[in-house]
Amino acid sequence: MDDRIKPGHDDATNQPKLTANAEHIMAGAMPYYITTPIYYVNDAPHIGHAYTTIACDALARFMRLDGRRVKFLTGTDEHGQKVAKSAREAGVDPQEFCDRVSQNFREMTLLLNISNDDFIRTTEPRHIKACQVLWQELEKRGEIYRGSFAGWYSVRDEAFYEESELVDGKAPSGDDVEWVEEENYFFRLAAWQDRLLEFYDANPDFIAPKSRRNEVVSFVKSGLRDLSISRTSFTWGIKVPGEPKHVMYVWLDALNNYQTAVGYPDTKSEEYSTFWPANIHIVGKDILRFHAVYWPAFLMAAGLEPPRRVFAHGWWTVEGQKMSKRLQNVVAPPKLVEEYGVDAVRYFLMRELPFGSDGDFSRHAVVSRINSDLANDLGNLAQRVLSMIAKNCAAAVPQPGTLTAADETLLAASRGLLPRLRVDFAEQAFHRGLEAIWQVVSDANRYVDEQAPWALAKNDPPRMRTVLYVLAEAIRHIAILVQPVVPEAAAKLLDQLAVAPDRRDFAALAGDALVAGTALPKPQGIFPRYVVEKDGEKAGKGG
Ligand code: ME8
């Protein structure tokens, strides 16, 4: 039997009825559209990009395993002054430059085992068309007018700033600003202030975490100004329809990628009607304002639905410092994966910080997570149990006898995980979900110590078989549930339990159980210890 909660239905339409926060617990093929930011191609991918992408991947995988029809999008943001400047500095034509750097981001998705369904580039024809149609729609509805702009602009942030927002003559991000005076087109953002506030009110889960929501609400309450949405002082962008001297403001172009990928402007298409509005855009806190203020305003102004949720996560520093080329402390994903392995990197990033908080990436922290949580706790548990089964149960799933209270307790804890994780993942509290799983890992390790199956092997083999069966079943639950975060290791573990590839989704948690007598392959370690050599500098993977 499947223990998933079935959705209620709206009587009038017979469509599943959504409550603001309960959508996550629904089963069936409910669509789920999730996106990463599209990354600027001015620079190589680093751990910050990896972080957002891995979080989205974990959530996308979770939802797929939970029976949702998922669309997971990532890609690259290729227009604007910043990219044009980087191309110029590299002495390459901007398109060629974009092709090259975008490829690095595509490779990052392969390296990190990212399960995206599409990879969008804003220089693609499908996107250029989508942006031009969006522009025309806004124009038709009287949301755009021509004017002249004079103000501060930060090329690094690709953002306009008010004089009052500058801190010591710089952008609030600390980046340089330049004075810009141009004939531009404007979007009537100010007119959307009240409707945005009403929208936030009616959709309390739209911006997360809560503290960030409050920041956005006060920013909007403090008054919005119309937004310049075209530029004339450079050409690397999408041309404004009928105005070839103007290119669109890179954020209008970039945000619309989320719609392009589901078929906009064809709003009648199966893809668009299935997946729009997006369930969640996960972004860093640096770009929340664009996603939570400008984006819903553009969409509402064009008569389109805003996304359901925007989650702004925190910021990583490296060994206590801001990452910067000057400090040469930029952490490149290939180096990390080479050193620690892809699953360890994914696990560390999802477990170390409450999603939403800032944190520090240090070698020490990574190594201690690998050795304690992965190698000692989960790795050891699996190794102990599987090798005892191999040795004492003729390498097959043992036959359990009558279950004791202790057995039932461990099995109940394992079965209790999925409903908890549904809540944690719906709230993007990945760390909390992992903590709950590791609580069961530690219950299982304690159970091994208490039941001492090695002693039972001598004096009570039937009881030993029951204990090992209960443990194998607990490990099956754990392995299925850790798939979103550590997909490779989970697959190895499930292979070792001879769980068929099509019996690894969440429906199989309650629907299946290990079958006594099933032959098991030879056990192999899944999480090696990370050995740090004595001088603390050189390190290598241990066995
Ligand atoms: O802003 N810690 O692209 P971008 C955590 N193209 N996350 C980090 C990080 C760090 N130190 N550094 C970067 C853009 N990130 C626009 C987005 S979307 C329509 C357009 C992550 O290449 C985080 O997700 O500057 C942040 O929001 C994103 O990279 C910024 O990437």
XYZ file of C-alpha atoms and ligand atoms in Angstrom:
574
model
C 0.000 0.000 0.000
C 1.114 3.457 -0.823
C 1.106 5.714 2.234
C 1.112 8.984 0.340
C -1.568 11.428 1.197
C -4.024 11.733 -1.631
C -5.007 15.202 -2.755
C -8.409 16.678 -2.115
C -10.346 17.733 -5.202
C -12.036 20.971 -6.042
C -15.674 20.041 -6.627
C -16.245 22.475 -9.459
C -13.263 21.624 -11.638
C -12.331 18.220 -10.277
C -8.761 19.533 -10.209
C -6.590 18.784 -7.218
C -7.167 21.509 -4.655
C -4.065 23.307 -3.415
C -3.652 24.918 -0.070
C -0.799 27.371 0.241
C 1.576 25.001 1.930
C 0.156 21.572 1.395
C 0.846 21.230 -2.272
C 4.023 19.294 -1.487
C 2.302 16.378 0.137
C 0.387 15.520 -2.939
C 0.969 12.385 -4.853
C 0.270 11.492 -8.425
C 1.675 13.245 -11.425
C 1.237 16.758 -10.123
C 3.642 18.960 -12.074
C 6.562 20.573 -10.299
C 8.650 23.220 -12.057
C 11.880 24.242 -10.362
C 14.653 26.542 -11.553
C 18.142 27.699 -10.640
C 19.214 31.238 -11.487
C 20.801 31.380 -14.915
C 24.435 32.169 -14.287
C 26.387 34.980 -15.913
C 28.978 33.730 -18.319
C 31.450 36.388 -17.284
C 33.240 33.940 -15.045
C 33.927 30.266 -14.429
C 31.522 28.297 -12.207
C 32.398 28.191 -8.509
C 31.082 26.705 -5.328
C 28.318 29.324 -5.024
C 26.835 28.252 -8.364
C 27.320 24.622 -7.411
C 25.430 25.227 -4.171
C 22.253 26.595 -5.719
C 22.296 24.006 -8.468
C 22.765 21.095 -6.054
C 19.939 22.335 -3.820
C 17.603 22.512 -6.811
C 18.746 19.089 -7.929
C 18.042 17.569 -4.520
C 14.561 19.051 -4.559
C 13.903 18.003 -8.165
C 15.022 14.447 -7.413
C 12.926 14.354 -4.251
C 9.806 15.413 -6.120
C 10.410 12.900 -8.941
C 10.844 10.100 -6.412
C 7.636 11.269 -4.795
C 5.753 10.793 -8.038
C 5.652 14.371 -9.293
C 6.094 15.274 -12.954
C 9.178 17.448 -12.624
C 10.699 20.005 -14.906
C 14.050 21.219 -13.669
C 15.736 24.089 -15.474
C 19.165 25.648 -15.276
C 21.231 27.614 -17.772
C 23.261 30.711 -18.521
C 22.618 34.444 -18.666
C 24.583 35.744 -21.615
C 23.623 39.320 -22.434
C 24.373 42.677 -20.870
C 27.235 45.000 -20.165
C 29.057 42.704 -17.775
C 29.317 39.819 -20.224
C 30.163 42.191 -23.097
C 32.964 43.647 -20.995
C 34.372 40.214 -20.105
C 34.309 39.188 -23.770
C 36.128 42.374 -24.708
C 38.750 41.780 -22.033
C 39.214 38.229 -23.312
C 39.590 39.659 -26.825
C 36.822 37.443 -28.206
C 33.564 38.086 -29.982
C 30.764 38.035 -27.368
C 28.903 35.098 -28.895
C 32.050 33.026 -29.086
C 32.858 33.991 -25.522
C 29.380 32.948 -24.353
C 29.600 29.633 -26.186
C 32.835 28.878 -24.402
C 31.864 29.865 -20.881
C 28.335 28.503 -21.075
C 29.904 25.129 -21.818
C 31.707 25.279 -18.452
C 28.365 25.593 -16.690
C 26.951 22.715 -18.707
C 29.948 20.638 -17.682
C 29.380 21.604 -14.067
C 25.920 20.028 -14.231
C 27.431 16.762 -15.494
C 30.194 16.813 -12.932
C 27.802 17.351 -10.027
C 25.308 14.753 -11.214
C 22.605 17.354 -11.813
C 19.368 15.983 -13.250
C 18.176 19.090 -15.105
C 15.680 18.509 -17.902
C 16.720 21.540 -19.920
C 19.631 23.962 -20.101
C 18.683 27.376 -21.390
C 20.951 30.015 -22.903
C 19.604 33.517 -23.312
C 21.256 33.866 -26.722
C 19.051 31.107 -28.157
C 16.418 32.094 -30.742
C 13.583 30.629 -28.612
C 14.478 33.055 -25.845
C 14.985 36.110 -28.023
C 11.520 35.562 -29.449
C 9.991 35.049 -25.986
C 11.468 38.336 -24.750
C 10.354 40.319 -27.754
C 6.803 39.026 -27.388
C 6.814 39.819 -23.657
C 7.982 43.342 -24.467
C 5.231 43.830 -27.046
C 2.659 42.545 -24.608
C 3.796 45.011 -21.940
C 3.815 47.802 -24.502
C 0.342 46.916 -25.733
C -0.946 47.096 -22.181
C 0.532 50.545 -21.659
C 3.122 49.325 -19.122
C 6.105 50.762 -21.000
C 6.894 54.371 -21.862
C 9.825 56.269 -23.283
C 11.789 58.620 -21.082
C 15.260 59.682 -20.140
C 17.278 58.071 -17.430
C 19.946 59.586 -15.244
C 21.282 57.592 -12.335
C 23.816 55.143 -10.936
C 24.448 51.754 -12.459
C 26.590 48.882 -11.268
C 27.844 46.727 -14.098
C 28.768 43.875 -11.757
C 25.276 43.790 -10.244
C 23.623 44.824 -13.529
C 21.441 47.034 -11.329
C 20.331 50.638 -11.045
C 20.697 52.386 -7.704
C 19.231 55.467 -6.109
C 21.651 58.026 -4.761
C 20.264 57.251 -1.288
C 21.105 53.560 -1.671
C 24.816 54.137 -2.254
C 27.193 53.373 0.584
C 30.409 55.426 0.464
C 29.840 56.044 -3.216
C 29.458 52.343 -4.007
C 26.579 49.921 -4.577
C 25.264 48.235 -1.396
C 27.068 45.087 -2.630
C 30.346 47.047 -2.467
C 30.676 47.123 -6.240
C 31.567 50.196 -8.263
C 28.836 52.296 -9.816
C 28.913 54.543 -12.855
C 26.730 57.506 -13.783
C 24.423 56.715 -16.687
C 22.375 59.179 -18.718
C 20.432 57.665 -21.584
C 17.196 57.770 -23.549
C 15.506 54.641 -22.237
C 12.253 52.823 -22.040
C 10.702 52.536 -18.614
C 8.434 49.971 -17.033
C 5.658 51.385 -14.814
C 6.899 49.602 -11.707
C 5.645 52.284 -9.307
C 2.084 51.575 -10.358
C 2.508 47.950 -9.203
C 3.476 48.757 -5.640
C 0.054 48.161 -4.086
C -0.686 45.117 -6.169
C 2.655 43.618 -5.211
C 1.904 44.199 -1.544
C -1.521 42.609 -1.980
C 0.103 39.687 -3.743
C 2.604 39.156 -0.884
C -0.268 39.350 1.585
C -2.368 36.826 -0.254
C 0.614 34.500 -0.734
C 2.484 34.346 2.543
C 4.758 31.546 1.253
C 5.804 33.410 -1.888
C 9.075 34.653 -0.389
C 11.180 32.481 1.887
C 12.800 32.494 4.362
C 10.542 34.742 6.464
C 13.266 37.252 7.327
C 13.903 37.845 3.646
C 10.198 38.230 3.034
C 10.088 41.031 5.563
C 13.002 42.774 3.839
C 11.255 42.663 0.475
C 7.946 43.865 1.893
C 9.597 46.855 3.538
C 11.518 47.653 0.384
C 8.288 47.712 -1.627
C 6.450 49.650 1.086
C 9.166 52.281 1.061
C 8.098 53.180 -2.483
C 8.959 51.897 -5.935
C 10.193 53.939 -8.864
C 9.628 53.142 -12.502
C 12.366 50.922 -13.847
C 14.576 51.584 -16.831
C 14.259 48.501 -19.050
C 16.298 49.356 -22.121
C 19.828 50.528 -22.761
C 21.360 52.389 -25.700
C 25.020 52.720 -24.749
C 25.962 49.165 -25.804
C 24.540 46.567 -28.182
C 25.038 43.145 -26.568
C 21.435 42.313 -25.772
C 18.039 41.505 -27.201
C 16.826 44.241 -29.508
C 13.709 46.110 -28.485
C 11.051 45.419 -31.148
C 10.936 48.305 -33.629
C 13.773 50.145 -31.817
C 17.049 48.643 -33.016
C 19.150 51.182 -31.070
C 17.765 49.836 -27.791
C 18.648 46.541 -26.177
C 16.547 45.185 -23.324
C 17.727 45.564 -19.755
C 19.492 42.303 -19.003
C 17.252 41.454 -16.036
C 14.048 41.663 -18.068
C 15.719 39.358 -20.582
C 17.145 37.022 -17.932
C 14.054 36.588 -15.764
C 11.975 35.669 -18.753
C 14.137 32.564 -19.302
C 11.889 30.761 -16.830
C 8.964 31.219 -19.187
C 10.889 30.590 -22.409
C 11.827 27.119 -21.225
C 8.180 26.114 -20.870
C 7.212 27.414 -24.272
C 6.323 31.099 -23.826
C 4.903 32.868 -25.809
C 2.802 29.805 -26.602
C 0.806 29.992 -23.386
C -1.680 27.468 -24.749
C 0.980 24.789 -25.199
C 0.852 21.633 -23.100
C 4.237 22.478 -21.615
C 3.297 26.002 -20.578
C -0.096 25.104 -19.188
C 1.410 22.192 -17.274
C 4.375 23.958 -15.747
C 3.544 27.639 -15.467
C 3.502 29.186 -12.906
C 6.799 27.750 -11.674
C 6.573 26.105 -8.254
C 9.853 27.551 -7.094
C 12.777 29.691 -8.160
C 15.720 29.046 -5.852
C 18.191 31.935 -5.870
C 20.915 33.473 -3.738
C 19.965 36.350 -1.465
C 21.866 38.746 -3.756
C 19.210 38.509 -6.451
C 16.041 38.205 -4.412
C 14.797 41.695 -5.252
C 14.824 40.965 -8.978
C 12.877 37.743 -8.458
C 10.438 38.864 -5.793
C 9.704 42.414 -6.956
C 10.480 42.985 -10.634
C 9.568 39.519 -11.878
C 6.043 39.240 -10.428
C 5.425 42.849 -11.500
C 6.486 42.138 -15.112
C 4.321 39.033 -15.187
C 1.231 40.580 -13.639
C 1.605 43.555 -15.958
C 1.619 41.191 -18.930
C -1.469 39.407 -17.600
C 0.546 36.329 -16.629
C 0.786 34.445 -13.348
C 3.707 35.055 -10.987
C 5.687 32.051 -9.735
C 4.486 30.342 -6.564
C 7.609 30.755 -4.499
C 11.063 32.299 -4.437
C 13.563 30.975 -1.915
C 16.669 33.062 -1.260
C 19.493 31.067 0.267
C 22.541 32.401 2.094
C 26.078 33.188 1.130
C 29.217 31.059 1.373
C 32.541 32.463 2.336
C 35.710 30.388 1.983
C 37.937 29.827 5.012
C 36.349 32.942 6.502
C 36.802 35.200 3.464
C 34.698 36.465 0.616
C 35.559 34.542 -2.555
C 37.483 36.688 -4.976
C 39.853 36.295 -7.858
C 42.237 38.676 -6.139
C 42.475 36.418 -3.073
C 42.723 33.384 -5.337
C 40.354 31.527 -3.040
C 37.652 30.752 -5.568
C 36.591 27.149 -5.045
C 36.125 25.432 -8.396
C 33.726 22.476 -8.489
C 36.046 20.149 -10.483
C 38.752 20.497 -7.871
C 36.321 19.777 -5.051
C 34.871 16.729 -6.731
C 38.294 15.388 -7.531
C 39.328 15.776 -3.944
C 36.247 14.658 -2.009
C 33.959 12.901 -4.487
C 30.686 14.218 -5.849
C 28.355 12.789 -3.213
C 30.458 14.076 -0.334
C 30.405 17.580 -1.818
C 26.646 17.435 -2.332
C 26.065 16.093 1.159
C 28.317 18.671 2.803
C 26.660 21.608 1.057
C 23.152 20.442 1.901
C 23.898 19.378 5.479
C 26.290 21.962 6.807
C 24.045 25.038 6.854
C 20.402 25.671 7.474
C 19.295 26.518 3.917
C 18.820 30.268 4.008
C 21.719 31.045 6.376
C 25.213 32.183 5.467
C 28.129 29.879 6.122
C 31.782 29.217 5.723
C 33.330 26.595 3.512
C 36.422 25.182 5.114
C 38.445 22.131 4.369
C 38.244 21.170 8.010
C 34.425 21.263 7.989
C 34.199 19.158 4.828
C 36.572 16.516 6.107
C 34.832 16.233 9.422
C 31.406 15.819 7.802
C 32.768 13.151 5.463
C 34.407 11.213 8.244
C 31.702 11.489 10.857
C 28.386 11.447 9.000
C 29.261 9.568 5.844
C 32.120 7.194 6.687
C 31.475 6.553 10.401
C 27.725 6.715 10.669
C 26.114 5.612 7.423
C 29.105 3.943 5.756
C 29.922 1.860 8.810
C 26.347 0.868 9.449
C 25.965 -0.445 5.915
C 29.344 -2.136 5.937
C 28.756 -3.869 9.274
C 25.302 -5.134 8.392
C 26.023 -6.184 4.832
C 29.206 -8.021 5.693
C 27.510 -9.869 8.559
C 24.758 -10.927 6.158
C 27.344 -12.029 3.589
C 29.208 -14.038 6.189
C 26.394 -15.467 8.284
C 23.355 -15.645 6.026
C 24.775 -17.265 2.891
C 24.858 -13.852 1.146
C 21.066 -13.639 0.929
C 18.393 -11.531 2.657
C 17.824 -13.380 5.962
C 14.484 -14.779 7.049
C 13.067 -12.752 9.958
C 11.201 -14.381 12.866
C 8.826 -12.705 15.319
C 9.635 -9.031 15.819
C 10.426 -7.622 19.257
C 9.535 -4.139 20.476
C 13.071 -2.954 19.670
C 12.724 -4.235 16.104
C 9.374 -2.530 15.686
C 10.771 0.733 17.053
C 13.579 0.869 14.496
C 11.264 -0.032 11.636
C 8.709 2.554 12.740
C 11.404 5.233 12.895
C 12.457 4.356 9.334
C 8.880 4.427 8.098
C 8.230 7.699 9.858
C 10.871 9.492 7.807
C 9.023 10.145 4.556
C 6.191 12.262 5.976
C 8.769 14.369 7.840
C 10.965 14.764 4.804
C 8.017 15.894 2.710
C 7.554 18.795 5.071
C 11.284 19.565 5.251
C 11.778 19.501 1.487
C 8.623 21.542 0.861
C 10.125 24.174 3.149
C 13.592 23.763 1.574
C 14.940 22.769 5.010
C 17.338 20.255 3.479
C 19.608 20.241 6.525
C 16.649 19.319 8.736
C 15.637 16.476 6.434
C 19.168 15.088 6.491
C 19.338 15.460 10.229
C 16.166 13.379 10.556
C 17.608 10.642 8.341
C 20.848 10.622 10.304
C 18.864 10.303 13.506
C 17.592 6.977 12.195
C 21.133 6.050 11.097
C 22.238 6.582 14.639
C 19.240 4.658 16.040
C 20.244 1.797 13.761
C 23.859 1.899 14.915
C 22.713 1.838 18.531
C 20.416 -1.081 17.754
C 23.340 -3.022 16.251
C 25.358 -2.455 19.409
C 22.473 -3.419 21.677
C 21.407 -6.493 19.738
C 24.998 -7.628 19.135
C 24.238 -9.864 16.137
C 27.854 -11.162 16.171
C 27.086 -12.776 19.558
C 23.704 -14.039 18.318
C 25.546 -15.730 15.436
C 26.941 -18.142 18.006
C 24.075 -18.616 20.412
C 20.835 -17.709 18.619
C 21.094 -17.744 14.797
C 17.328 -17.323 14.184
C 17.321 -14.139 16.272
C 20.460 -12.951 14.479
C 18.626 -13.364 11.187
C 15.724 -11.264 12.452
C 18.054 -8.513 13.656
C 19.954 -8.428 10.362
C 16.701 -8.406 8.417
C 15.405 -5.441 10.426
C 18.670 -3.605 9.858
C 18.696 -4.338 6.132
C 15.136 -3.061 5.883
C 16.070 0.130 7.786
C 19.031 0.603 5.431
C 16.716 0.139 2.437
C 14.574 3.012 3.731
C 17.586 5.200 4.389
C 19.121 4.446 0.981
C 15.899 5.301 -0.855
C 15.536 8.531 1.080
C 19.105 9.767 0.650
C 18.927 9.420 -3.149
C 18.083 13.114 -3.708
C 21.287 14.228 -1.975
C 23.799 11.411 -2.557
C 22.483 9.672 -5.663
C 25.568 7.607 -6.503
C 26.160 6.234 -3.046
C 22.462 5.527 -2.586
C 22.413 3.588 -5.847
C 25.401 1.506 -4.731
C 23.706 0.773 -1.454
C 20.462 -0.226 -3.130
C 22.434 -2.439 -5.555
C 23.971 -4.183 -2.576
C 20.496 -4.824 -1.172
C 19.434 -6.142 -4.605
C 16.626 -3.569 -4.818
C 15.424 -3.475 -8.427
C 15.998 -0.147 -10.219
C 12.263 0.397 -10.631
C 11.577 -0.225 -6.929
C 13.532 2.743 -5.640
C 10.950 5.499 -5.555
C 9.101 6.643 -2.459
C 6.069 4.513 -3.276
C 8.326 1.489 -2.752
C 9.088 2.520 0.828
C 5.801 1.337 2.229
C 4.803 -0.733 -0.784
C 7.756 -3.132 -0.682
C 9.924 -4.951 1.822
C 13.082 -6.974 1.319
C 12.274 -10.559 0.398
C 14.018 -13.254 2.428
C 16.222 -15.491 0.328
C 17.081 -12.833 -2.275
C 20.756 -13.257 -3.188
C 22.927 -10.242 -2.377
C 26.114 -9.170 -4.145
C 29.437 -8.901 -2.353
C 29.394 -5.890 -0.010
C 31.587 -2.924 -0.843
C 32.324 0.237 1.131
C 30.356 3.241 -0.076
C 31.899 6.152 1.827
C 35.669 5.946 2.271
C 37.234 7.820 5.147
C 39.120 10.935 4.128
C 42.644 10.664 5.453
C 44.459 13.887 6.238
C 48.211 13.431 6.364
C 50.071 14.558 9.457
C 51.319 17.890 8.163
C 47.659 18.738 7.560
C 48.354 19.939 4.047
C 48.420 16.961 1.807
C 45.450 14.705 1.923
C 44.064 11.791 0.037
C 41.134 9.458 0.105
C 41.578 6.565 2.483
C 40.018 3.134 2.196
O 23.064 36.902 -10.645
N 27.332 31.787 -1.994
O 24.151 35.392 -12.022
P 25.474 35.050 -11.177
C 26.158 31.262 -2.355
N 22.677 36.067 -14.038
N 25.644 31.340 -3.594
C 26.351 31.992 -4.522
C 27.594 32.595 -4.218
C 28.095 32.455 -2.887
N 29.254 32.973 -2.499
N 28.050 33.183 -5.328
C 27.122 32.952 -6.316
C 23.189 36.306 -11.698
N 26.092 32.230 -5.826
C 22.142 36.469 -12.784
C 20.931 35.647 -12.416
S 18.458 34.745 -12.901
C 17.197 35.179 -13.895
C 19.784 35.754 -13.383
C 24.922 31.754 -6.593
O 26.337 34.272 -12.098
C 23.617 32.283 -6.022
O 22.580 31.460 -6.465
O 26.023 36.263 -10.555
C 23.509 33.625 -6.701
O 22.191 34.133 -6.670
C 23.940 33.266 -8.106
O 24.990 32.295 -7.905
C 24.418 34.479 -8.875
O 24.953 34.037 -10.087
